[in-house]
Amino acid sequence: MDTTRHDVVIVGGGAAGLSAATTLGRALRSVLVIDSGTPRNAPAAGVHGYLSRDGMNPGELLSLGRSEVRSYGGTVIGGEAVSARRTPDGFEVALGDGRRFFGRRLLVTTGLTDELPPIDGLRDQWGKGVVHCPYCHGWEIRGQRIGVLGTGPLSVHQALLFRQWSRDITLFLNDTVEPTDKEWEKLAARSVTVVEGALASVDAVDGVLTGLTLRQGSSFDVQALAVGARMEARSTLLESLGLTLQVHPSGVGRFIETDAMGATAVRGVYAAGNVSNLMAQVITAAAEGVMAGAGINADLIEEETRWAVEGHFGPFSAAAEAAASQILPGHRRHGVDDGQEAAGMGRAATVEQ
């Protein structure tokens, strides 16, 4: 068992976790990153909207991030964290293989899981012909025949969003969405085609999306399909510490609530990235990791300052020892002289020696 104690243990090696680790490493903190190797965006061909890294393969971005963490003295290991518990001096994180690690603070950046409708072929096309975010994928499918799968109350909004990237948008209600009168007006005004009936399959040839088939048999030729998946924070570790998931106000899923610096309701436990912000793109998650790292470092500084103050004014502090030694004859004890102040130096300076 590894008994090394770190200032911070970070569970999750994505953009948020690695950015936090880099920030903490640059602050001269000892940091351990535990990465399960299951990033949400693994199926995607490239990361988009990330300044200077647009189009980069997600795996390559993470590889560069791990190198940066190590360059500042951080450690990155592979493993699945299954539980955490508070200890007298911080937190213990247990891995599925039996390893245990200790940190004064804990940051969880485990991301989220996209819960897709149980439609044949949909999962196979996720991150390829099936997308979810126009800002992540809209440019790549601009001008194409785009279908939008009805999954909930935001599906009409999603169809109107993708209309910015193509004039050929079809909203498939999928026996799930019932537009309001106002929404029908908007869809008509933007020339969005609406199809009723439940979807049976997402069709592909040689891995390339070719169309959709309804349960009643009708087929539709589309080149891309937008799906608003339900998003569930990967919260097992946080729940083991007593935290609970909150329902997102938009209804798109559940997340762990934090303050602006990533602090959760459990003292010393932080969260960043998609686990606490379901809508965050990669660059947003990275920024939140930086904020969490800064927040954790400030928290540690407060603790260390408190320790220093307690050490100065406590029962065995220099001041207390000085007072005690005044009643004893003779020599300098614990930096206090025998009554003869150093020439040209005051009491404070002598004690400081």
PDB file of N, CA, C and O in Angstrom, residues 8 23-24 27-29 292-302 304:
ATOM      1  N   VAL A   8      -2.754  17.273  -2.333  1.00  0.00           N
ATOM      2  CA  VAL A   8      -4.039  17.122  -3.017  1.00  0.00           C
ATOM      3  C   VAL A   8      -4.061  15.822  -3.810  1.00  0.00           C
ATOM      4  O   VAL A   8      -3.118  15.524  -4.548  1.00  0.00           O
ATOM      5  N   THR A  23      -1.975  23.716 -12.084  1.00  0.00           N
ATOM      6  CA  THR A  23      -2.044  24.918 -11.260  1.00  0.00           C
ATOM      7  C   THR A  23      -1.447  24.667  -9.878  1.00  0.00           C
ATOM      8  O   THR A  23      -0.668  25.487  -9.358  1.00  0.00           O
ATOM      9  N   LEU A  24      -1.777  23.536  -9.279  1.00  0.00           N
ATOM     10  CA  LEU A  24      -1.269  23.203  -7.951  1.00  0.00           C
ATOM     11  C   LEU A  24       0.223  22.884  -7.986  1.00  0.00           C
ATOM     12  O   LEU A  24       0.968  23.234  -7.071  1.00  0.00           O
ATOM     13  N   ALA A  27       2.127  25.856  -7.930  1.00  0.00           N
ATOM     14  CA  ALA A  27       2.072  26.449  -6.599  1.00  0.00           C
ATOM     15  C   ALA A  27       2.914  25.653  -5.601  1.00  0.00           C
ATOM     16  O   ALA A  27       2.767  25.829  -4.380  1.00  0.00           O
ATOM     17  N   LEU A  28       3.735  24.760  -6.120  1.00  0.00           N
ATOM     18  CA  LEU A  28       4.668  23.968  -5.304  1.00  0.00           C
ATOM     19  C   LEU A  28       3.957  22.971  -4.397  1.00  0.00           C
ATOM     20  O   LEU A  28       4.476  22.591  -3.353  1.00  0.00           O
ATOM     21  N   ARG A  29       2.777  22.511  -4.819  1.00  0.00           N
ATOM     22  CA  ARG A  29       2.045  21.518  -4.060  1.00  0.00           C
ATOM     23  C   ARG A  29       2.351  20.114  -4.575  1.00  0.00           C
ATOM     24  O   ARG A  29       2.593  19.916  -5.771  1.00  0.00           O
ATOM     25  N   ALA A 292     -10.468  25.716  -9.343  1.00  0.00           N
ATOM     26  CA  ALA A 292     -10.482  24.805  -8.201  1.00  0.00           C
ATOM     27  C   ALA A 292      -9.078  24.652  -7.615  1.00  0.00           C
ATOM     28  O   ALA A 292      -8.907  24.626  -6.386  1.00  0.00           O
ATOM     29  N   GLY A 293      -8.081  24.554  -8.486  1.00  0.00           N
ATOM     30  CA  GLY A 293      -6.706  24.452  -8.004  1.00  0.00           C
ATOM     31  C   GLY A 293      -6.313  25.661  -7.179  1.00  0.00           C
ATOM     32  O   GLY A 293      -5.693  25.536  -6.107  1.00  0.00           O
ATOM     33  N   ALA A 294      -6.680  26.857  -7.654  1.00  0.00           N
ATOM     34  CA  ALA A 294      -6.369  28.076  -6.913  1.00  0.00           C
ATOM     35  C   ALA A 294      -7.126  28.112  -5.590  1.00  0.00           C
ATOM     36  O   ALA A 294      -6.581  28.526  -4.553  1.00  0.00           O
ATOM     37  N   GLY A 295      -8.391  27.668  -5.614  1.00  0.00           N
ATOM     38  CA  GLY A 295      -9.174  27.650  -4.389  1.00  0.00           C
ATOM     39  C   GLY A 295      -8.602  26.696  -3.353  1.00  0.00           C
ATOM     40  O   GLY A 295      -8.555  27.008  -2.154  1.00  0.00           O
ATOM     41  N   ILE A 296      -8.169  25.531  -3.813  1.00  0.00           N
ATOM     42  CA  ILE A 296      -7.578  24.550  -2.903  1.00  0.00           C
ATOM     43  C   ILE A 296      -6.277  25.072  -2.314  1.00  0.00           C
ATOM     44  O   ILE A 296      -6.014  24.936  -1.118  1.00  0.00           O
ATOM     45  N   ASN A 297      -5.445  25.685  -3.153  1.00  0.00           N
ATOM     46  CA  ASN A 297      -4.180  26.218  -2.658  1.00  0.00           C
ATOM     47  C   ASN A 297      -4.425  27.296  -1.609  1.00  0.00           C
ATOM     48  O   ASN A 297      -3.751  27.333  -0.571  1.00  0.00           O
ATOM     49  N   ALA A 298      -5.399  28.185  -1.851  1.00  0.00           N
ATOM     50  CA  ALA A 298      -5.722  29.221  -0.873  1.00  0.00           C
ATOM     51  C   ALA A 298      -6.208  28.598   0.430  1.00  0.00           C
ATOM     52  O   ALA A 298      -5.874  29.075   1.532  1.00  0.00           O
ATOM     53  N   ASP A 299      -7.002  27.535   0.326  1.00  0.00           N
ATOM     54  CA  ASP A 299      -7.499  26.842   1.507  1.00  0.00           C
ATOM     55  C   ASP A 299      -6.352  26.244   2.311  1.00  0.00           C
ATOM     56  O   ASP A 299      -6.301  26.342   3.544  1.00  0.00           O
ATOM     57  N   LEU A 300      -5.407  25.627   1.607  1.00  0.00           N
ATOM     58  CA  LEU A 300      -4.248  25.045   2.280  1.00  0.00           C
ATOM     59  C   LEU A 300      -3.387  26.121   2.944  1.00  0.00           C
ATOM     60  O   LEU A 300      -2.854  25.928   4.044  1.00  0.00           O
ATOM     61  N   ILE A 301      -3.252  27.258   2.278  1.00  0.00           N
ATOM     62  CA  ILE A 301      -2.483  28.359   2.862  1.00  0.00           C
ATOM     63  C   ILE A 301      -3.136  28.840   4.156  1.00  0.00           C
ATOM     64  O   ILE A 301      -2.451  29.106   5.157  1.00  0.00           O
ATOM     65  N   GLU A 302      -4.470  28.946   4.148  1.00  0.00           N
ATOM     66  CA  GLU A 302      -5.178  29.345   5.363  1.00  0.00           C
ATOM     67  C   GLU A 302      -4.900  28.357   6.492  1.00  0.00           C
ATOM     68  O   GLU A 302      -4.672  28.751   7.637  1.00  0.00           O
ATOM     69  N   GLU A 304      -2.301  26.292   6.796  1.00  0.00           N
ATOM     70  CA  GLU A 304      -0.893  26.365   7.200  1.00  0.00           C
ATOM     71  C   GLU A 304      -0.601  27.636   7.996  1.00  0.00           C
ATOM     72  O   GLU A 304       0.220  27.623   8.927  1.00  0.00           O
TER      73      GLU A 304
END
